[in-house]
Coordinates of C-alpha atoms in Angstrom, one line a residue:
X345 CA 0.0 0.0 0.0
X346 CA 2.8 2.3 1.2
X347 CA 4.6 1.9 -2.1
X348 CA 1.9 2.2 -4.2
X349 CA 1.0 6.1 -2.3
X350 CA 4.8 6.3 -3.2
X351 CA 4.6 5.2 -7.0
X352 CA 1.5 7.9 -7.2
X353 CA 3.3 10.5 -5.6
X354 CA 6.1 10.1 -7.9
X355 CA 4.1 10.3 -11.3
X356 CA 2.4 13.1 -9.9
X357 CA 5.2 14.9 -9.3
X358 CA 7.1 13.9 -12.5
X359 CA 3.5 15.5 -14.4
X360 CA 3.9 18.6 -12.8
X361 CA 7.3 18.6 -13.6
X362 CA 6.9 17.7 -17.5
X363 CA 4.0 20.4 -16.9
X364 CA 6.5 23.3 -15.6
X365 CA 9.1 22.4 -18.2
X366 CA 6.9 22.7 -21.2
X367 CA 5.2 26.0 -19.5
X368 CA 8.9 27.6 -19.6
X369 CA 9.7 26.2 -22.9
X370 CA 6.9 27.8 -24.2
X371 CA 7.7 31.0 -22.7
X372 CA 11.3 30.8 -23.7
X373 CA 10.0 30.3 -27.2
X374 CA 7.9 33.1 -26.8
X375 CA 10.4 35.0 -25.9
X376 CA 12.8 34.2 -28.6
X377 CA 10.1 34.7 -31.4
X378 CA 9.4 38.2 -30.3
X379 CA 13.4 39.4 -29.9
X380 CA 13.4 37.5 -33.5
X381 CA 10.6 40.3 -34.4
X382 CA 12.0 42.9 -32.7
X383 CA 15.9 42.6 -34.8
X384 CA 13.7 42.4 -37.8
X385 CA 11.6 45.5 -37.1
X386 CA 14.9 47.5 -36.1
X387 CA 16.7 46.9 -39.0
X388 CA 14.2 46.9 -41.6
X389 CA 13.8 50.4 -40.2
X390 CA 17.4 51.4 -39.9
X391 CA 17.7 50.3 -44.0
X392 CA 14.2 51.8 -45.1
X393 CA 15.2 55.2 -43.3
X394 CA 19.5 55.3 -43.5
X395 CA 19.7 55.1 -39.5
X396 CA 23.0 54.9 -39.1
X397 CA 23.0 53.1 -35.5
X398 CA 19.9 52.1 -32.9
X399 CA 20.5 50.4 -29.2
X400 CA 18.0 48.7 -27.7
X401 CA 16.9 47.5 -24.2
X402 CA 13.9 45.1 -23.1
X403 CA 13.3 45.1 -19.1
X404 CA 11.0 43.1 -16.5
X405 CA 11.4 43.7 -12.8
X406 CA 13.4 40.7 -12.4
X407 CA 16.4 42.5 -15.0
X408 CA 17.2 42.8 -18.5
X409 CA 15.8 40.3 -21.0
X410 CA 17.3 41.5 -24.0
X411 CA 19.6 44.1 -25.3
X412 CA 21.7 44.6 -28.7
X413 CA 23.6 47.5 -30.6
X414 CA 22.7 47.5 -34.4
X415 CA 25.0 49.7 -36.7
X416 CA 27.7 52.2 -36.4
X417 CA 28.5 55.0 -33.9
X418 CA 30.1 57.4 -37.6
X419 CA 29.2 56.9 -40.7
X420 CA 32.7 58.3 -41.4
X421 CA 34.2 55.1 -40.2
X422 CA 31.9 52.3 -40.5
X423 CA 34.4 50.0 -38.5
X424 CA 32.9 51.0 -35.0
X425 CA 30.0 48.9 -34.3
X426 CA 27.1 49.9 -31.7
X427 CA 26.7 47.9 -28.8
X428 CA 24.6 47.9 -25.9
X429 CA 26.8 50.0 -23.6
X430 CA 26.9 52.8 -26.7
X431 CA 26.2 56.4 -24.9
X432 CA 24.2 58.6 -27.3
X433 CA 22.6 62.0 -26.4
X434 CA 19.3 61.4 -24.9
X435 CA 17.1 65.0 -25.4
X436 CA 14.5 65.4 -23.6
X437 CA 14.9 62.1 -21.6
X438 CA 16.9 63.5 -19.5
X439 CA 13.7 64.6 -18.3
X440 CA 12.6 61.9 -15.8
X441 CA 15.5 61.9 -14.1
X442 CA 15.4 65.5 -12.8
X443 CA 12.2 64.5 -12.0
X444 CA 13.3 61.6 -9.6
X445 CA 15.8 63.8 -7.9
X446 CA 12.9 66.5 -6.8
X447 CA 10.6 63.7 -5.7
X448 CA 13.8 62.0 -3.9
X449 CA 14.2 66.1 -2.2
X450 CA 11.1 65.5 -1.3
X451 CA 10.9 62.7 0.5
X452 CA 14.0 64.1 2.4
X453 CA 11.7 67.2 3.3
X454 CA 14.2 69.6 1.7
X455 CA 11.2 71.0 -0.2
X456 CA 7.4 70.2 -1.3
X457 CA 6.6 69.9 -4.9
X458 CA 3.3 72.0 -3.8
X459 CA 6.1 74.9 -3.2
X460 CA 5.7 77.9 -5.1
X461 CA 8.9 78.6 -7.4
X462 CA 9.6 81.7 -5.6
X463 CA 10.1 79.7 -2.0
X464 CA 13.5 78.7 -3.6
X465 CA 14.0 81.1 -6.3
X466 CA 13.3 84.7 -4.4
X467 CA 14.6 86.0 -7.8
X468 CA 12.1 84.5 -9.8
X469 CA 9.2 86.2 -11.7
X470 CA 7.8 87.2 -14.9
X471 CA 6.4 90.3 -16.2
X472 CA 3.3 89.6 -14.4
X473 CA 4.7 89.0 -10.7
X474 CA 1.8 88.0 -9.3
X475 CA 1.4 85.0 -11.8
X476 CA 4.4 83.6 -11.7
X477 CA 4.1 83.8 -7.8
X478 CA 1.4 81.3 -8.4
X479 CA 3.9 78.9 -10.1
X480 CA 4.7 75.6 -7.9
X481 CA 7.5 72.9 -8.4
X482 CA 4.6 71.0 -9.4
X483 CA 3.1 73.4 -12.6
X484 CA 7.2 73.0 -13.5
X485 CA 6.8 69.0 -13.2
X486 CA 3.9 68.9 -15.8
X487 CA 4.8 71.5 -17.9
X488 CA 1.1 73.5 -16.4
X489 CA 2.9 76.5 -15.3
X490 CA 2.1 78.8 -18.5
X491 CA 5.6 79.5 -19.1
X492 CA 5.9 79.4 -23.3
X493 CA 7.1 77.2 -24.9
X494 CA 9.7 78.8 -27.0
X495 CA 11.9 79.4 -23.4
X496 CA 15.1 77.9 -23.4
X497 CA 18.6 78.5 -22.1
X498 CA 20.4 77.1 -25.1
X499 CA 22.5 80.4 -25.4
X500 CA 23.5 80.8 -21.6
X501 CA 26.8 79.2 -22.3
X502 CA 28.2 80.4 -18.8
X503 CA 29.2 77.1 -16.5
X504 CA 28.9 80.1 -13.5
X505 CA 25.8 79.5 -11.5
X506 CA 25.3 83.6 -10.9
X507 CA 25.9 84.4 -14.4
X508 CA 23.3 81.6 -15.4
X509 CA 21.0 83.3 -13.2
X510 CA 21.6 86.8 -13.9
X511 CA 20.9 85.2 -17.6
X512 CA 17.8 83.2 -17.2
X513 CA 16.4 86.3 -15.1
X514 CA 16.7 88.7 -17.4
X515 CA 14.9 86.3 -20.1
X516 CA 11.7 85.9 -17.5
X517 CA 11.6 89.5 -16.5
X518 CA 10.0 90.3 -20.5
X519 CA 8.1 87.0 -20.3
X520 CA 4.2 86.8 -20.2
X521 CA 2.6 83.4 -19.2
X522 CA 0.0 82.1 -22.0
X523 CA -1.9 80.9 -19.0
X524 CA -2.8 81.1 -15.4
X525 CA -0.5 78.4 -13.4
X526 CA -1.9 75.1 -13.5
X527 CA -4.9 75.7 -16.4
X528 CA -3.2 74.4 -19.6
X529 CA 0.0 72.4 -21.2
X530 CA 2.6 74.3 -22.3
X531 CA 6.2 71.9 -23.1
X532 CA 8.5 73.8 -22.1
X533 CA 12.3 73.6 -21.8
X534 CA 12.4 76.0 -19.0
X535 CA 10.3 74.4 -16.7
X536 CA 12.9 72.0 -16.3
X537 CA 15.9 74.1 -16.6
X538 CA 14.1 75.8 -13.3
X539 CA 14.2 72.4 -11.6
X540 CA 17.9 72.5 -11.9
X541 CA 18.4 75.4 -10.1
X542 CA 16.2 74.6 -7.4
X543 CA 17.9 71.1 -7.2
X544 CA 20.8 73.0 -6.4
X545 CA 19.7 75.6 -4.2
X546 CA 18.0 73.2 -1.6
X547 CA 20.5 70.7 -2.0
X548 CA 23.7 73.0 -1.9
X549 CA 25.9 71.3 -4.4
X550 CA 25.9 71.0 -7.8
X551 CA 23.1 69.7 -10.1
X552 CA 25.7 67.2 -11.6
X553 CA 26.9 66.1 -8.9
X554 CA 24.0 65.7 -6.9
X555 CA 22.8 63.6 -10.0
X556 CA 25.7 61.6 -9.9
X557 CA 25.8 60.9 -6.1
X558 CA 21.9 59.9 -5.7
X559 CA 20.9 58.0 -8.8
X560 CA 23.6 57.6 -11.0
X561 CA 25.5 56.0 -8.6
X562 CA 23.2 54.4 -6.3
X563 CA 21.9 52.6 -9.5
X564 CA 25.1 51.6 -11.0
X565 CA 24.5 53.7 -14.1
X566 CA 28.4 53.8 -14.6
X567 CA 28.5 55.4 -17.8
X568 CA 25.7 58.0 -17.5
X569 CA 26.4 61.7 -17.2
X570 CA 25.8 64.9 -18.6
X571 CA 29.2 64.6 -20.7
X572 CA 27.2 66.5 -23.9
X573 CA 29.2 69.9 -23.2
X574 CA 32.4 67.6 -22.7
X575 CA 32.3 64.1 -23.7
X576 CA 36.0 63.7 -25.3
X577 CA 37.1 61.3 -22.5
X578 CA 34.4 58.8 -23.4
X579 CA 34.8 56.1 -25.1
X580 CA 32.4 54.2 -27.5
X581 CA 29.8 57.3 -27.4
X582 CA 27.8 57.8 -30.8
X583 CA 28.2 60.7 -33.2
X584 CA 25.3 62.3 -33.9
X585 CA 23.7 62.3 -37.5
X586 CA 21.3 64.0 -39.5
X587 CA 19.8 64.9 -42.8
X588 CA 20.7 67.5 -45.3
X589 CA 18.6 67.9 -48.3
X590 CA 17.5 64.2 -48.2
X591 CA 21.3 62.8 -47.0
X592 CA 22.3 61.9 -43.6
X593 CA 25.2 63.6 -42.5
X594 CA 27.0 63.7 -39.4
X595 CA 26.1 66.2 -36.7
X596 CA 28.0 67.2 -33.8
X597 CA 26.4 69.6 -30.8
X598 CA 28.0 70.5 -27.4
X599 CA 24.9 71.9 -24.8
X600 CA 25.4 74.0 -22.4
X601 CA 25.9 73.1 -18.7
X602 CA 22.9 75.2 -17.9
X603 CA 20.3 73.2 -19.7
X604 CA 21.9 69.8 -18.6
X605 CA 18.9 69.1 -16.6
X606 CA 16.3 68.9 -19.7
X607 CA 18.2 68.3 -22.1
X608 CA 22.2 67.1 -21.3
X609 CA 22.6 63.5 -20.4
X610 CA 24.5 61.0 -22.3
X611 CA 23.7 57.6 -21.4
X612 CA 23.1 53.4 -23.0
X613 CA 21.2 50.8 -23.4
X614 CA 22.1 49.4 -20.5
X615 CA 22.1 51.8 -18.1
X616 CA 18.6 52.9 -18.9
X617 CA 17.5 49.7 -18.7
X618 CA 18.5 49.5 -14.6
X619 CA 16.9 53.0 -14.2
X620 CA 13.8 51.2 -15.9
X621 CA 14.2 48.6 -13.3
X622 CA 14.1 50.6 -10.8
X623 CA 10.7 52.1 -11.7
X624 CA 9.1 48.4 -12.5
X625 CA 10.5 47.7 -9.0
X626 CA 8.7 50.7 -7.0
X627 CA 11.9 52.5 -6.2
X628 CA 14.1 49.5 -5.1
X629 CA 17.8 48.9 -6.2
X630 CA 20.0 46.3 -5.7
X631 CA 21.9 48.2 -3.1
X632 CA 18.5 49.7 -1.3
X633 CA 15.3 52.5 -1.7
X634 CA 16.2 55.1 -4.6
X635 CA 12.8 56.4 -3.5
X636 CA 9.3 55.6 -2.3
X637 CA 6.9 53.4 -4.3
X638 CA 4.7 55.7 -3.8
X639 CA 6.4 58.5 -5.3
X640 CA 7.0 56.4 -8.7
X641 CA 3.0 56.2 -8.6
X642 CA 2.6 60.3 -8.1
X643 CA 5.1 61.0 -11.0
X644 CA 3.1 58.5 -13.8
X645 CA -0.2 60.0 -12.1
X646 CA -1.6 62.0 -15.1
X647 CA -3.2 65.2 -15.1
X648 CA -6.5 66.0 -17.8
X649 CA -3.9 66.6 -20.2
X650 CA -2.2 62.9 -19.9
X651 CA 0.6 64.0 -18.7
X652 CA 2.4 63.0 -15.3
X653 CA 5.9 64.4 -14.0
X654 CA 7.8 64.6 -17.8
X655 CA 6.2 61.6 -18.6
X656 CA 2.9 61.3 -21.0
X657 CA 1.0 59.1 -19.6
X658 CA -1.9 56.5 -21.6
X659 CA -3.8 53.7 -20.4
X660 CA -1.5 51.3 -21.7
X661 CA 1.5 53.0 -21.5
X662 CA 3.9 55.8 -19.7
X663 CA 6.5 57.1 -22.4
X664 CA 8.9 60.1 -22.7
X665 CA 11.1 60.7 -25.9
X666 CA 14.0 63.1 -26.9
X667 CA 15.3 64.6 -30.0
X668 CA 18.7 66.6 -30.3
X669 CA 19.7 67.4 -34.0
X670 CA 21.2 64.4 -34.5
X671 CA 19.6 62.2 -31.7
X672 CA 16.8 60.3 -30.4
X673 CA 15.5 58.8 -27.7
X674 CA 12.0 56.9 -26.7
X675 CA 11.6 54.8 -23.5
X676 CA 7.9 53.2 -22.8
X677 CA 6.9 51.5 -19.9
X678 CA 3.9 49.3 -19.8
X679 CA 1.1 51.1 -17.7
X680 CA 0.9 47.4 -15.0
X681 CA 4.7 48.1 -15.1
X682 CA 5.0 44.7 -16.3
X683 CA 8.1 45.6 -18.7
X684 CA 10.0 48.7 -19.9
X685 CA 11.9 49.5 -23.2
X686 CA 14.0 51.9 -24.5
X687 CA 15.2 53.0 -28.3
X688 CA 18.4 55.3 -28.9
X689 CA 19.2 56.4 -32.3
X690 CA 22.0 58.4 -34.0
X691 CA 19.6 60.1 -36.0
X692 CA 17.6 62.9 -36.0
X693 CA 14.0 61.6 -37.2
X694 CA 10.8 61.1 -36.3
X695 CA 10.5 57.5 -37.6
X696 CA 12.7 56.2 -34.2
X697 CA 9.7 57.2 -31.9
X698 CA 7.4 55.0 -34.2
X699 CA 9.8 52.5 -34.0
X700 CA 9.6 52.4 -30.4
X701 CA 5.8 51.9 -30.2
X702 CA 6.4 49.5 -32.4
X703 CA 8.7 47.5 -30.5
X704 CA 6.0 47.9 -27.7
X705 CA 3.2 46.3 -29.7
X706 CA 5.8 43.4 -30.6
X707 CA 6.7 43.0 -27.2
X708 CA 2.5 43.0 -26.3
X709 CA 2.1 40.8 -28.5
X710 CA 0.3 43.0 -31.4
X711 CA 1.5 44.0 -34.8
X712 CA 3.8 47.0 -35.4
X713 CA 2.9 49.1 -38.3
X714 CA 4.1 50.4 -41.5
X715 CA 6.7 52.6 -41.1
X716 CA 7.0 53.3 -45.4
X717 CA 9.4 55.9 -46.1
X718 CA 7.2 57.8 -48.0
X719 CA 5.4 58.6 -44.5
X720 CA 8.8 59.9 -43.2
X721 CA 10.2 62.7 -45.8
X722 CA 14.0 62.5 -46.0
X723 CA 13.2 66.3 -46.6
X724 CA 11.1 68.3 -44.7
X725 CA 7.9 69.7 -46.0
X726 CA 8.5 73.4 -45.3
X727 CA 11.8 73.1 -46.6
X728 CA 10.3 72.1 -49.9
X729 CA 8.2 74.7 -49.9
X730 CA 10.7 77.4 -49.2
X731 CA 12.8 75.8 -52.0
X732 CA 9.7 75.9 -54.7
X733 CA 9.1 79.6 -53.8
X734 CA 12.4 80.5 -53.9
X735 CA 12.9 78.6 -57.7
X736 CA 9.9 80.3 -58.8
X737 CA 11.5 83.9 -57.7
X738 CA 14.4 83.2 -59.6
X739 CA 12.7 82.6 -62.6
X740 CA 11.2 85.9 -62.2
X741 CA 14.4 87.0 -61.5
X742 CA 16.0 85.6 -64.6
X743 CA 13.0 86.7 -66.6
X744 CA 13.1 90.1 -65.8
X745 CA 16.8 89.9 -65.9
X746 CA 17.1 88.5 -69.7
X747 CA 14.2 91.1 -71.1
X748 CA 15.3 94.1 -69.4
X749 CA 19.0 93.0 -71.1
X750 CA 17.4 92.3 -74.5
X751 CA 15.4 95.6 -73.9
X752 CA 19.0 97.8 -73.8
X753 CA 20.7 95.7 -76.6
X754 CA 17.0 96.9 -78.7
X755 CA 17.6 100.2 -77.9
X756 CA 14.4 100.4 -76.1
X757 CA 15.5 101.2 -72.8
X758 CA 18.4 102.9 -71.8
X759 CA 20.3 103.3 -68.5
X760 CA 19.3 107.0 -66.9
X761 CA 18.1 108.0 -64.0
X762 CA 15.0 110.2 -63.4
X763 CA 13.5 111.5 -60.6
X764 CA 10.5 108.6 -60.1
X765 CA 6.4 110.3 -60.5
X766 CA 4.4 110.1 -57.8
X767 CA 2.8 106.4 -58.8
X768 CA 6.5 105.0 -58.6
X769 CA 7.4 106.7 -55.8
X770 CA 4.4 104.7 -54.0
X771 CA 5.4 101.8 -55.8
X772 CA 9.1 102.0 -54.3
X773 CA 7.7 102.4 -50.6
X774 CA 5.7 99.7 -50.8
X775 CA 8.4 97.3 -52.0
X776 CA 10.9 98.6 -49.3
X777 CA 7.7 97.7 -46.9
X778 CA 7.3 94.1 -48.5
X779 CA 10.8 93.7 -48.9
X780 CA 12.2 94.5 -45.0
X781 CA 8.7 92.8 -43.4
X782 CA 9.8 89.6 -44.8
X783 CA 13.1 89.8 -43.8
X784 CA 11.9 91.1 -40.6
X785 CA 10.2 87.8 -40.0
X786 CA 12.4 85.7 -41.4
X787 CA 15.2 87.0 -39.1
X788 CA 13.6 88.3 -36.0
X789 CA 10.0 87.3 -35.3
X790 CA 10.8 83.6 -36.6
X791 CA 13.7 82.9 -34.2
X792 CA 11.7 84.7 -31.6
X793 CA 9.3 81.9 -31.8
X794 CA 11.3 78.9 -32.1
X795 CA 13.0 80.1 -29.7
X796 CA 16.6 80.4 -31.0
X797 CA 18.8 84.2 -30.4
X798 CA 18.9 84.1 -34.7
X799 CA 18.2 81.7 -37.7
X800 CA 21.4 80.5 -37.7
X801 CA 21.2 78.9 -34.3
X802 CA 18.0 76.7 -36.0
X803 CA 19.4 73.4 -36.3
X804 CA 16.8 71.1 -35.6
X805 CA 15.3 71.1 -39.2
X806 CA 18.7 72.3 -41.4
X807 CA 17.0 71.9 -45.1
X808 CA 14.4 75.1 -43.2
X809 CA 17.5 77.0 -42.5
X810 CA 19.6 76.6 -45.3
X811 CA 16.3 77.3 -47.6
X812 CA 15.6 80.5 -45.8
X813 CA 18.9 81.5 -45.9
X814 CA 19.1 80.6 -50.0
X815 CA 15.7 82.5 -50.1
X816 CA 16.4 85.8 -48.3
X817 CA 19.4 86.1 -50.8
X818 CA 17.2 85.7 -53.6
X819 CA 14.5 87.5 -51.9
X820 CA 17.4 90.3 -51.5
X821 CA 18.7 90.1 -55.5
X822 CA 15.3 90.1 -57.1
X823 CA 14.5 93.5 -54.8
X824 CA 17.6 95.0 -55.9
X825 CA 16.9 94.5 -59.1
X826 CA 13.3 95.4 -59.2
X827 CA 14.4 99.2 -57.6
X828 CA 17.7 99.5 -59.9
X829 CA 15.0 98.9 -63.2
X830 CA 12.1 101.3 -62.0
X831 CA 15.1 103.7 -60.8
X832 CA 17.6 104.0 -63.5
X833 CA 16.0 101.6 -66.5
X834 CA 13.8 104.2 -68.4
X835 CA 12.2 103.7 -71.7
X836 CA 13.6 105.8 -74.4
X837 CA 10.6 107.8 -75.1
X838 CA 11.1 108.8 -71.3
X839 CA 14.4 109.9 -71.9
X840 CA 13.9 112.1 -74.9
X841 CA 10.6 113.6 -73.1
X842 CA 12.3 114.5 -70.2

């Protein structure tokens, strides 16, 4: 009796075995079919769209499950291969971890995020005083705080905390707010760049190195830093790329230490995907508490807007992405924090944030979609634009140009001046009126809106640039020639009247 109870015991036990085994080869099979979907999409992509180099990173809260380098760091010298521990500029995703250091303030009680701006930042205030006194850490968090968007610090090159001040200060001081604090989105560079101030004005050291001291560090992220303004020493980092006129060139941009906070870190694959661990895991590293669980849930909780503490937040997802001129950057997190990816490009376009989503679906186990490159212009649309106007002035131009000549050679017109009549004295004015308003908004009130100090610091989109640099000089020659043939072209009837 006793050894048949045995016997059963040991089938049953051999069934659940033979059970578990197939359960994890299934999911090991799983698994190996979608990283098998996940190399294809990337490097369809990466041929479809001339990406020079991607690094990707595939999380669970138990570590990484897969990560990979595809490509080169230069086109230059297509000998360096990508790898998973690859630094490339991040953008904007440097984002979310300013925001981990104010929650982690926080929790030390060196400030509330419900503090207005002007607790910390006595020197802080708008045109309107009394509305920016109404701006909290918070309205800087999610980007509610009605500063516009066009605000940056790009050209405060000073590494001097003072100057920086003295700098961003002045910029605020002629600033109105496109809303009251906390009634409408506004993505804003400065929001953030505020953030590092008051990082380091609570803290009293340095926003690097508090950075570098509480969650670089503590999470082992070895080779993450804001080395954009100086990044010689590193090894293995990725140049940046971009395209010119529909080809992809390379790019190279050193920030400024004062808008390290939104916009400065340089980090990998596999360093982000530890930070991403941390999140899935409430807060927990290997070594300890990075910060509360319940902090992690505060910055993905999202306001009527969907967004949460620089983070957009969906019902299926949290993201946040970057773009330099010749980077990207897009790390999702599923929304039951089940998993966490992240995408880093050496390219400037807008197909590596699809390609990111798409690895997402892939990874839920849906189908990506169609990234044709028709749906992503090699040049931009503007550009194009800019380009047909200005081809259509010079053939104006080169009309005018060949009849006016064939018009002297005929002995039709003559060169002479005379004093213009009344009609072409009002025809002159409003030419010099059409001719400096353009150039008025191509090289003041454009820039002012971007948000650049000229059009020559515009290098996001370089074919718009270029263009409107090409067209202004055309713009310029077919004025010029349009006042010298009403000035000093006259017809020869004119002549002999006068």
């Amino acid at each position: 009796m006793i050894k048949k109870i045995i016997v059963l015991i040991t089938s049953i036990l051999c069934i659940l075995l033979i059970m578990s085994t197939d359960k994890v080869l299934a999911t090991i099979s799983d698994r190996d079919e979608k990283i098998k979907l996940i190399e294809v999409e990337i490097e369809s992509n990466m041929k479809t769209h001339d990406i020079p180099g991607i690094a990707f990173a595939l999380v669970d809260s138990n570590g990484i499950i897969y990560s990979k380098g595809f490509g080169i760091l230069d086109i230059r010298e297509d000998t360096q291969q990508i790898d998973e521990n690859t630094n490339f500029n991040l953008g904007s995703l440097s984002k979310v971890f300013t925001t981990l250091a104010i929650m982690q303030l926080q929790e030390k009680g060196f400030l509330s995020i419900e503090d207005p701006v002007v607790d910390h930042l006595p020197w802080f205030k708008t045109r309107d005083a009394f509305m920016s006194n109404q701006i909290t850490i918070k309205h800087l968090l999610n980007h509610s705080s009605g500063l516009p968007s066009r605000l940056n610090v790009h050209d405060v090159k000073s590494v001097d905390r003072r100057e920086i001040i003295e700098q961003i200060s002045d910029k605020l001081g002629n600033v109105m707010l496109v809303a009251k604090p906390g009634e409408t989105f506004e993505y804003t560079n400065m929001n953030t760049d505020l953030l590092q101030i008051i990082i380091e004005e609570v803290s009293g050291v340095p926003f690097i190195k508090y950075m570098d001291d509480n969650i670089f560090k503590p999470l082992g992220m070895n080779r993450t830093g804001y080395f954009t303004f100086d990044n010689h020493h590193l090894s293995n980092t990725a140049m940046g790329h971009r395209y010119q006129w529909g080809k992809i060139k390379p790019y190279e941009e050193k920030l400024v230490y004062a808008t390290s906070s939104s916009a400065g870190l340089s980090s990998n694959a596999t360093d982000l995907a530890k930070f991403m661990m941390c999140l899935l895991n409430g807060g927990i590293t290997p070594t300890g508490n990075l910060i509360r669980s319940n902090s992690i849930t505060e910055i993905f909780k999202a306001n009527k807007y969907g967004v949460g503490y620089n983070w957009y937040v969906y019902p299926h997802n949290m993201y946040m992405e970057g773009g330099l001129p010749g980077f990207t950057s897009t790390m999702v997190l599923s929304s039951d924090k089940s998993f966490g990816l992240v995408l880093l490009s050496n390219s400037k376009q807008g197909i590596t944030y699809h390609s990111g989503f798409n690895l997402f679906r892939i990874v839920e186990g849906g189908t990506p979609k169609s990234l044709l490159g028709k749906d992503f212009p090699k040049v931009n649309s503007a550009a194009k634009i800019i380009l047909g106007i200005t081809i259509f002035i010079c053939i104006i131009l080169i009309s005018v140009l060949g009849l006016t000549c064939y018009n002297l050679a005929k002995g039709r017109h003559r060169v002479a001046f005379a004093k213009p009549s009344f009609s072409r004295f009002c025809v002159i004015i409003f030419l010099l009126v059409l001719y400096f308003g353009v150039m008025y908004y191509i090289y003041v009130l454009l820039p002012f809106y971007v948000g650049v100090p000229s059009l020559f610091n515009f290098k996001k989109e370089p074919d718009v640039t270029s263009g409107l640099i090409i067209f202004s000089i055309v713009h310029t020659l077919f004025f010029l020639v349009l006042f010298l043939k009403i000035l000093i072209i006259q017809k020869v009837k004119q002549i002999q009247s006068v």
